[in-house]
C-alpha cells in the first residue's frame, strides 16, 4: 500500500456531514507496522477531582475534524503525501477500574511504540500522559513541551499519586522526562499553596507563566522553547485549558487569561524540524461547550501536530 491508499476522504466529493466520523476523515484501521502516524483517542476521565466529561473528547474531536483539509496553510505541507496516517481507534480502558485502565492504556501505547508508529492522541483528562510516556519513553527520557494553565507537578491529590495534576512529577521520578528539556508554557490561575509550582523550578524545568509570556512576547518565548528542546526526542502535551476559555470553554477546569488559538498555532509551527515522537491534546470536555468551538480548536491543533510529526518522520528518512 502506498500513501495514496491512506488519503483522507475528499470533501470536494463526499460531503463533510456524510459517513462515519474518523480523525480528520482518515481511514479507520487497526494499528500496523505499515503506519507512520496513528491518530487515536484515550477516553479516560476518572483521574479528575472536579468535573468529568473528557471521556467524550475523542468522539467530539472526530466529528469536528471533518472540517480539516489536507494541506497546511503556512508550511505548505501535506502530511498524507509524506506518511501513512490512519485513525487507529481508542485505547482500551475500564471506566470502573482506575488501575486496570492505566495498565491497558500503557499496553496500547507500548504496542504503538513496538510498531514504530508515532501517536497523536485526544484525551481524556490530563492523567493520560503518564501511561503514554511509560510506553514511549521507557528506554530513554524525552523532552516535553507542555501547554497548560497548570504545572501538574503536585505530589498527590485526594491521596492518589496518579491523576490529572501529577503527571509531570511522576514522569520525572520514573525517569521518563529529561528535566533540562522541559518547557511549560501558559501557567496561570490561583494555586493550592505558595509552593504549588515550585517543584518545576527546583528541578530545572523552563517554566513560562502567562505573566512571563506577556512580558517577553511570543517570539522570545518561541526562542526559549527552541533553545530548551533542541534536537532531542520530544513529546508535546496540550491541556486545552492552556488556551483562554473564551476560545475553549469546553474544559473541566477553565482558567481565564490564557493563550489564544493563534498564539498556540504559531508556537507549534515554530517547532518544524524537531524530533517529535508523539503528542496529545487533553481535557476537551464537549459537554461544557454547546457551540463546539473547543472541539474545532482541538481538531485544528491535532492537524498542526500531525504535520509536525510527519515532517519529523520525513526528515529522519
mmCIF file of C-alpha atoms in Angstrom:
data_model
loop_
_atom_site.group_PDB
_atom_site.id
_atom_site.type_symbol
_atom_site.label_atom_id
_atom_site.label_comp_id
_atom_site.label_asym_id
_atom_site.label_seq_id
_atom_site.Cartn_x
_atom_site.Cartn_y
_atom_site.Cartn_z
ATOM 1 C CA UNK A 1 0.000 0.000 0.000
ATOM 2 C CA UNK A 2 1.300 3.468 -0.861
ATOM 3 C CA UNK A 3 0.460 6.799 0.745
ATOM 4 C CA UNK A 4 -2.394 7.411 -1.697
ATOM 5 C CA UNK A 5 -4.246 4.478 -0.144
ATOM 6 C CA UNK A 6 -4.333 6.424 3.142
ATOM 7 C CA UNK A 7 -5.557 9.744 1.772
ATOM 8 C CA UNK A 8 -8.476 11.175 3.775
ATOM 9 C CA UNK A 9 -11.957 11.307 2.318
ATOM 10 C CA UNK A 10 -12.094 14.070 -0.296
ATOM 11 C CA UNK A 11 -14.536 16.729 0.942
ATOM 12 C CA UNK A 12 -14.976 18.023 -2.618
ATOM 13 C CA UNK A 13 -16.538 14.683 -3.496
ATOM 14 C CA UNK A 14 -18.057 13.398 -0.247
ATOM 15 C CA UNK A 15 -19.905 15.937 1.946
ATOM 16 C CA UNK A 16 -18.339 16.633 5.317
ATOM 17 C CA UNK A 17 -21.507 15.574 7.114
ATOM 18 C CA UNK A 18 -21.543 12.175 5.416
ATOM 19 C CA UNK A 19 -20.262 8.783 6.571
ATOM 20 C CA UNK A 20 -18.724 7.704 9.878
ATOM 21 C CA UNK A 21 -16.501 10.273 11.599
ATOM 22 C CA UNK A 22 -12.800 9.471 11.974
ATOM 23 C CA UNK A 23 -9.984 11.787 12.951
ATOM 24 C CA UNK A 24 -9.560 14.177 10.012
ATOM 25 C CA UNK A 25 -11.512 11.731 7.811
ATOM 26 C CA UNK A 26 -8.583 9.314 7.636
ATOM 27 C CA UNK A 27 -9.054 5.594 7.180
ATOM 28 C CA UNK A 28 -10.026 3.616 10.272
ATOM 29 C CA UNK A 29 -7.744 0.618 10.738
ATOM 30 C CA UNK A 30 -6.055 -1.416 13.429
ATOM 31 C CA UNK A 31 -2.519 -0.445 14.318
ATOM 32 C CA UNK A 32 0.027 -1.948 11.922
ATOM 33 C CA UNK A 33 3.720 -1.686 11.135
ATOM 34 C CA UNK A 34 2.834 -0.125 7.774
ATOM 35 C CA UNK A 35 1.585 3.019 9.543
ATOM 36 C CA UNK A 36 3.764 6.020 10.327
ATOM 37 C CA UNK A 37 1.301 8.051 12.421
ATOM 38 C CA UNK A 38 -1.604 6.713 14.458
ATOM 39 C CA UNK A 39 -4.424 9.070 15.397
ATOM 40 C CA UNK A 40 -6.166 7.733 18.492
ATOM 41 C CA UNK A 41 -8.462 8.530 21.371
ATOM 42 C CA UNK A 42 -7.929 7.979 25.085
ATOM 43 C CA UNK A 43 -11.426 8.461 26.601
ATOM 44 C CA UNK A 44 -10.245 8.314 30.215
ATOM 45 C CA UNK A 45 -11.681 10.771 32.763
ATOM 46 C CA UNK A 46 -11.500 9.062 36.130
ATOM 47 C CA UNK A 47 -8.353 10.949 37.150
ATOM 48 C CA UNK A 48 -10.051 14.299 37.840
ATOM 49 C CA UNK A 49 -11.026 15.902 41.127
ATOM 50 C CA UNK A 50 -13.611 18.373 39.806
ATOM 51 C CA UNK A 51 -15.690 17.983 36.642
ATOM 52 C CA UNK A 52 -15.677 14.880 34.457
ATOM 53 C CA UNK A 53 -16.739 14.728 30.810
ATOM 54 C CA UNK A 54 -13.496 14.392 28.871
ATOM 55 C CA UNK A 55 -14.322 10.785 28.004
ATOM 56 C CA UNK A 56 -16.430 12.386 25.275
ATOM 57 C CA UNK A 57 -13.461 14.320 23.895
ATOM 58 C CA UNK A 58 -12.282 11.829 21.258
ATOM 59 C CA UNK A 59 -15.755 11.435 19.772
ATOM 60 C CA UNK A 60 -16.364 15.179 19.623
ATOM 61 C CA UNK A 61 -12.988 15.902 18.056
ATOM 62 C CA UNK A 62 -13.505 13.180 15.470
ATOM 63 C CA UNK A 63 -16.733 14.893 14.469
ATOM 64 C CA UNK A 64 -15.212 18.403 14.485
ATOM 65 C CA UNK A 65 -12.201 17.263 12.464
ATOM 66 C CA UNK A 66 -14.432 16.778 9.409
ATOM 67 C CA UNK A 67 -13.556 20.457 8.826
ATOM 68 C CA UNK A 68 -9.837 19.818 8.339
ATOM 69 C CA UNK A 69 -8.431 19.758 4.807
ATOM 70 C CA UNK A 70 -5.160 18.196 3.636
ATOM 71 C CA UNK A 71 -2.566 20.962 3.186
ATOM 72 C CA UNK A 72 -1.106 23.159 5.916
ATOM 73 C CA UNK A 73 -1.795 26.835 5.091
ATOM 74 C CA UNK A 74 1.591 28.168 6.239
ATOM 75 C CA UNK A 75 4.004 25.274 5.883
ATOM 76 C CA UNK A 76 2.522 24.122 2.571
ATOM 77 C CA UNK A 77 2.880 20.571 3.855
ATOM 78 C CA UNK A 78 0.519 17.696 3.055
ATOM 79 C CA UNK A 79 1.194 15.083 5.758
ATOM 80 C CA UNK A 80 -0.719 12.400 3.856
ATOM 81 C CA UNK A 81 1.756 12.581 0.980
ATOM 82 C CA UNK A 82 4.682 12.141 3.371
ATOM 83 C CA UNK A 83 3.312 9.500 5.730
ATOM 84 C CA UNK A 84 0.797 6.701 6.099
ATOM 85 C CA UNK A 85 -1.715 8.033 8.613
ATOM 86 C CA UNK A 86 -4.845 6.383 9.996
ATOM 87 C CA UNK A 87 -7.319 6.531 12.863
ATOM 88 C CA UNK A 88 -6.388 3.515 14.988
ATOM 89 C CA UNK A 89 -9.317 3.798 17.369
ATOM 90 C CA UNK A 90 -9.327 4.310 21.132
ATOM 91 C CA UNK A 91 -7.090 2.903 23.826
ATOM 92 C CA UNK A 92 -8.994 0.236 25.786
ATOM 93 C CA UNK A 93 -9.964 1.015 29.360
ATOM 94 C CA UNK A 94 -12.369 0.126 32.138
ATOM 95 C CA UNK A 95 -14.252 3.179 33.467
ATOM 96 C CA UNK A 96 -14.882 1.348 36.731
ATOM 97 C CA UNK A 97 -11.252 0.362 37.354
ATOM 98 C CA UNK A 98 -8.605 3.093 37.509
ATOM 99 C CA UNK A 99 -5.540 0.854 37.832
ATOM 100 C CA UNK A 100 -6.617 -1.518 35.091
ATOM 101 C CA UNK A 101 -7.300 1.413 32.794
ATOM 102 C CA UNK A 102 -3.818 2.852 33.318
ATOM 103 C CA UNK A 103 -2.343 -0.590 32.624
ATOM 104 C CA UNK A 104 -4.436 -1.050 29.464
ATOM 105 C CA UNK A 105 -3.531 2.393 28.113
ATOM 106 C CA UNK A 106 0.158 1.720 28.761
ATOM 107 C CA UNK A 107 -0.079 -1.586 26.889
ATOM 108 C CA UNK A 108 -1.850 0.098 23.968
ATOM 109 C CA UNK A 109 0.931 2.659 23.568
ATOM 110 C CA UNK A 110 3.624 0.041 24.145
ATOM 111 C CA UNK A 111 2.282 -1.760 21.092
ATOM 112 C CA UNK A 112 2.273 1.536 19.180
ATOM 113 C CA UNK A 113 5.935 2.041 20.039
ATOM 114 C CA UNK A 114 6.799 -1.550 19.118
ATOM 115 C CA UNK A 115 5.304 -0.999 15.658
ATOM 116 C CA UNK A 116 7.238 2.294 15.324
ATOM 117 C CA UNK A 117 4.054 4.331 14.976
ATOM 118 C CA UNK A 118 4.069 7.886 16.281
ATOM 119 C CA UNK A 119 0.800 8.676 18.076
ATOM 120 C CA UNK A 120 -1.285 11.829 18.124
ATOM 121 C CA UNK A 121 -3.871 11.315 20.845
ATOM 122 C CA UNK A 122 -7.024 13.046 22.006
ATOM 123 C CA UNK A 123 -7.935 12.620 25.683
ATOM 124 C CA UNK A 124 -9.331 12.130 28.131
ATOM 125 C CA UNK A 125 -8.123 14.010 31.169
ATOM 126 C CA UNK A 126 -4.526 15.018 31.711
ATOM 127 C CA UNK A 127 -3.693 11.830 33.554
ATOM 128 C CA UNK A 128 -3.098 10.192 30.179
ATOM 129 C CA UNK A 129 0.498 11.363 29.575
ATOM 130 C CA UNK A 130 1.577 9.096 32.460
ATOM 131 C CA UNK A 131 0.710 5.789 30.748
ATOM 132 C CA UNK A 132 1.654 7.184 27.321
ATOM 133 C CA UNK A 133 5.130 8.208 28.483
ATOM 134 C CA UNK A 134 5.592 4.930 30.345
ATOM 135 C CA UNK A 135 5.363 3.340 26.918
ATOM 136 C CA UNK A 136 7.045 5.843 24.600
ATOM 137 C CA UNK A 137 9.857 6.881 26.967
ATOM 138 C CA UNK A 138 10.521 3.511 28.575
ATOM 139 C CA UNK A 139 14.061 3.300 27.205
ATOM 140 C CA UNK A 140 15.119 6.955 27.163
ATOM 141 C CA UNK A 141 13.805 10.136 28.813
ATOM 142 C CA UNK A 142 12.257 12.699 26.494
ATOM 143 C CA UNK A 143 11.906 16.437 26.338
ATOM 144 C CA UNK A 144 8.452 17.863 26.973
ATOM 145 C CA UNK A 145 6.592 20.867 25.634
ATOM 146 C CA UNK A 146 3.568 21.308 27.886
ATOM 147 C CA UNK A 147 0.951 23.924 27.009
ATOM 148 C CA UNK A 148 -1.164 24.203 30.126
ATOM 149 C CA UNK A 149 -2.567 26.572 32.726
ATOM 150 C CA UNK A 150 -1.388 24.193 35.478
ATOM 151 C CA UNK A 151 2.069 22.727 36.095
ATOM 152 C CA UNK A 152 0.783 19.223 37.007
ATOM 153 C CA UNK A 153 3.647 18.725 39.445
ATOM 154 C CA UNK A 154 1.691 18.023 42.630
ATOM 155 C CA UNK A 155 2.889 15.017 44.617
ATOM 156 C CA UNK A 156 -0.631 13.810 45.248
ATOM 157 C CA UNK A 157 -4.250 14.828 45.088
ATOM 158 C CA UNK A 158 -7.007 13.253 47.137
ATOM 159 C CA UNK A 159 -4.496 10.750 48.477
ATOM 160 C CA UNK A 160 -3.642 9.477 44.979
ATOM 161 C CA UNK A 161 -0.299 9.689 43.192
ATOM 162 C CA UNK A 162 -1.570 9.328 39.612
ATOM 163 C CA UNK A 163 -4.166 11.824 38.457
ATOM 164 C CA UNK A 164 -4.521 14.827 36.179
ATOM 165 C CA UNK A 165 -2.400 17.060 38.434
ATOM 166 C CA UNK A 166 0.676 14.842 38.934
ATOM 167 C CA UNK A 167 1.905 13.515 35.594
ATOM 168 C CA UNK A 168 4.959 15.790 35.291
ATOM 169 C CA UNK A 169 6.237 14.846 38.752
ATOM 170 C CA UNK A 170 5.630 11.135 38.180
ATOM 171 C CA UNK A 171 7.300 11.344 34.772
ATOM 172 C CA UNK A 172 10.418 12.884 36.261
ATOM 173 C CA UNK A 173 10.541 10.447 39.194
ATOM 174 C CA UNK A 174 10.153 7.479 36.836
ATOM 175 C CA UNK A 175 12.975 8.658 34.572
ATOM 176 C CA UNK A 176 10.659 9.323 31.625
ATOM 177 C CA UNK A 177 11.318 13.073 31.382
ATOM 178 C CA UNK A 178 14.582 14.968 30.889
ATOM 179 C CA UNK A 179 14.163 17.985 33.215
ATOM 180 C CA UNK A 180 16.674 20.029 31.227
ATOM 181 C CA UNK A 181 14.454 19.707 28.153
ATOM 182 C CA UNK A 182 11.088 20.657 29.639
ATOM 183 C CA UNK A 183 9.119 23.767 28.739
ATOM 184 C CA UNK A 184 5.833 24.525 30.469
ATOM 185 C CA UNK A 185 4.024 27.495 28.958
ATOM 186 C CA UNK A 186 0.768 29.265 29.830
ATOM 187 C CA UNK A 187 0.847 28.641 33.592
ATOM 188 C CA UNK A 188 -1.597 30.840 35.449
ATOM 189 C CA UNK A 189 -4.592 30.810 37.757
ATOM 190 C CA UNK A 190 -4.914 30.547 41.514
ATOM 191 C CA UNK A 191 -2.806 27.910 43.231
ATOM 192 C CA UNK A 192 -3.242 25.446 46.056
ATOM 193 C CA UNK A 193 -0.294 26.807 48.034
ATOM 194 C CA UNK A 194 2.651 29.193 47.853
ATOM 195 C CA UNK A 195 4.935 26.422 46.579
ATOM 196 C CA UNK A 196 2.358 24.902 44.203
ATOM 197 C CA UNK A 197 4.618 25.061 41.115
ATOM 198 C CA UNK A 198 7.985 25.243 42.894
ATOM 199 C CA UNK A 199 8.827 21.613 42.062
ATOM 200 C CA UNK A 200 9.436 22.514 38.424
ATOM 201 C CA UNK A 201 11.747 25.403 39.256
ATOM 202 C CA UNK A 202 13.674 23.235 41.728
ATOM 203 C CA UNK A 203 14.248 20.522 39.113
ATOM 204 C CA UNK A 204 15.299 22.718 36.239
ATOM 205 C CA UNK A 205 12.124 22.960 34.175
ATOM 206 C CA UNK A 206 11.811 26.000 31.923
ATOM 207 C CA UNK A 207 8.553 27.497 33.142
ATOM 208 C CA UNK A 208 6.889 30.334 31.248
ATOM 209 C CA UNK A 209 3.925 31.638 33.212
ATOM 210 C CA UNK A 210 1.397 33.691 31.303
ATOM 211 C CA UNK A 211 2.759 36.785 33.045
ATOM 212 C CA UNK A 212 6.220 35.848 31.716
ATOM 213 C CA UNK A 213 4.754 35.275 28.268
ATOM 214 C CA UNK A 214 3.157 38.696 28.144
ATOM 215 C CA UNK A 215 6.356 40.363 29.333
ATOM 216 C CA UNK A 216 8.707 38.615 26.903
ATOM 217 C CA UNK A 217 6.402 38.408 23.872
ATOM 218 C CA UNK A 218 5.625 35.483 21.625
ATOM 219 C CA UNK A 219 8.859 35.419 19.617
ATOM 220 C CA UNK A 220 11.103 35.478 22.674
ATOM 221 C CA UNK A 221 9.019 32.668 24.189
ATOM 222 C CA UNK A 222 9.457 30.655 20.976
ATOM 223 C CA UNK A 223 13.214 31.255 21.077
ATOM 224 C CA UNK A 224 13.313 29.996 24.653
ATOM 225 C CA UNK A 225 11.321 26.884 23.708
ATOM 226 C CA UNK A 226 13.653 26.062 20.823
ATOM 227 C CA UNK A 227 16.794 26.672 22.911
ATOM 228 C CA UNK A 228 15.483 24.304 25.566
ATOM 229 C CA UNK A 229 14.110 21.466 23.460
ATOM 230 C CA UNK A 230 16.951 21.437 20.905
ATOM 231 C CA UNK A 231 17.090 18.349 18.697
ATOM 232 C CA UNK A 232 16.416 15.503 21.101
ATOM 233 C CA UNK A 233 13.311 13.334 21.222
ATOM 234 C CA UNK A 234 10.374 15.485 22.253
ATOM 235 C CA UNK A 235 6.806 14.817 23.342
ATOM 236 C CA UNK A 236 4.127 17.531 23.151
ATOM 237 C CA UNK A 237 1.192 17.624 25.530
ATOM 238 C CA UNK A 238 -1.545 20.239 25.280
ATOM 239 C CA UNK A 239 -4.073 20.683 28.027
ATOM 240 C CA UNK A 240 -6.844 22.597 26.267
ATOM 241 C CA UNK A 241 -7.225 24.754 29.385
ATOM 242 C CA UNK A 242 -3.874 26.264 28.445
ATOM 243 C CA UNK A 243 -5.921 28.262 25.967
ATOM 244 C CA UNK A 244 -8.197 31.013 27.178
ATOM 245 C CA UNK A 245 -11.708 29.714 27.965
ATOM 246 C CA UNK A 246 -13.262 32.487 25.890
ATOM 247 C CA UNK A 247 -11.952 30.440 22.944
ATOM 248 C CA UNK A 248 -12.161 26.985 24.506
ATOM 249 C CA UNK A 249 -14.911 26.845 27.147
ATOM 250 C CA UNK A 250 -15.313 23.079 26.854
ATOM 251 C CA UNK A 251 -12.916 22.026 29.565
ATOM 252 C CA UNK A 252 -13.249 20.842 33.141
ATOM 253 C CA UNK A 253 -11.039 23.444 34.833
ATOM 254 C CA UNK A 254 -11.200 26.722 32.862
ATOM 255 C CA UNK A 255 -8.673 29.411 33.791
ATOM 256 C CA UNK A 256 -9.208 32.929 32.465
ATOM 257 C CA UNK A 257 -6.416 34.958 30.852
ATOM 258 C CA UNK A 258 -4.691 32.400 28.657
ATOM 259 C CA UNK A 259 -3.187 31.743 25.246
ATOM 260 C CA UNK A 260 -5.158 32.411 22.095
ATOM 261 C CA UNK A 261 -5.559 29.720 19.446
ATOM 262 C CA UNK A 262 -3.414 31.871 17.151
ATOM 263 C CA UNK A 263 -0.595 32.001 19.720
ATOM 264 C CA UNK A 264 -0.761 28.247 20.048
ATOM 265 C CA UNK A 265 -0.698 27.687 16.281
ATOM 266 C CA UNK A 266 2.364 29.897 15.850
ATOM 267 C CA UNK A 267 4.190 28.252 18.753
ATOM 268 C CA UNK A 268 3.563 24.806 17.305
ATOM 269 C CA UNK A 269 4.571 25.860 13.788
ATOM 270 C CA UNK A 270 7.892 27.102 15.141
ATOM 271 C CA UNK A 271 8.756 23.514 16.107
ATOM 272 C CA UNK A 272 9.001 22.320 12.497
ATOM 273 C CA UNK A 273 12.120 20.193 12.131
ATOM 274 C CA UNK A 274 12.246 18.955 15.724
ATOM 275 C CA UNK A 275 12.172 15.246 16.538
ATOM 276 C CA UNK A 276 8.581 14.891 17.769
ATOM 277 C CA UNK A 277 7.856 11.314 18.887
ATOM 278 C CA UNK A 278 4.207 11.822 19.812
ATOM 279 C CA UNK A 279 1.651 14.232 21.185
ATOM 280 C CA UNK A 280 -1.662 14.510 22.961
ATOM 281 C CA UNK A 281 -4.428 17.067 23.419
ATOM 282 C CA UNK A 282 -6.275 16.537 26.677
ATOM 283 C CA UNK A 283 -9.109 17.913 28.812
ATOM 284 C CA UNK A 284 -11.583 18.539 25.959
ATOM 285 C CA UNK A 285 -14.987 18.212 27.638
ATOM 286 C CA UNK A 286 -17.636 18.905 24.989
ATOM 287 C CA UNK A 287 -20.497 18.840 27.492
ATOM 288 C CA UNK A 288 -19.450 22.316 28.702
ATOM 289 C CA UNK A 289 -19.395 23.865 25.224
ATOM 290 C CA UNK A 290 -22.687 23.918 23.312
ATOM 291 C CA UNK A 291 -21.008 25.796 20.439
ATOM 292 C CA UNK A 292 -18.500 23.032 19.709
ATOM 293 C CA UNK A 293 -15.650 25.530 19.181
ATOM 294 C CA UNK A 294 -13.425 23.774 21.733
ATOM 295 C CA UNK A 295 -13.529 20.581 19.687
ATOM 296 C CA UNK A 296 -12.958 22.530 16.470
ATOM 297 C CA UNK A 297 -9.875 24.151 18.023
ATOM 298 C CA UNK A 298 -8.581 20.782 19.241
ATOM 299 C CA UNK A 299 -9.093 19.303 15.758
ATOM 300 C CA UNK A 300 -7.072 22.111 14.195
ATOM 301 C CA UNK A 301 -4.297 21.676 16.741
ATOM 302 C CA UNK A 302 -4.339 17.937 16.052
ATOM 303 C CA UNK A 303 -3.660 18.733 12.399
ATOM 304 C CA UNK A 304 -0.783 21.032 13.422
ATOM 305 C CA UNK A 305 0.735 18.213 15.492
ATOM 306 C CA UNK A 306 0.242 15.680 12.710
ATOM 307 C CA UNK A 307 2.082 17.955 10.270
ATOM 308 C CA UNK A 308 4.963 18.417 12.729
ATOM 309 C CA UNK A 309 5.334 14.681 13.241
ATOM 310 C CA UNK A 310 5.037 13.923 9.514
ATOM 311 C CA UNK A 311 7.853 16.391 8.840
ATOM 312 C CA UNK A 312 9.903 14.822 11.635
ATOM 313 C CA UNK A 313 9.482 11.359 10.113
ATOM 314 C CA UNK A 314 10.297 12.622 6.626
ATOM 315 C CA UNK A 315 13.410 14.362 7.935
ATOM 316 C CA UNK A 316 14.650 11.136 9.599
ATOM 317 C CA UNK A 317 14.411 9.043 6.426
#
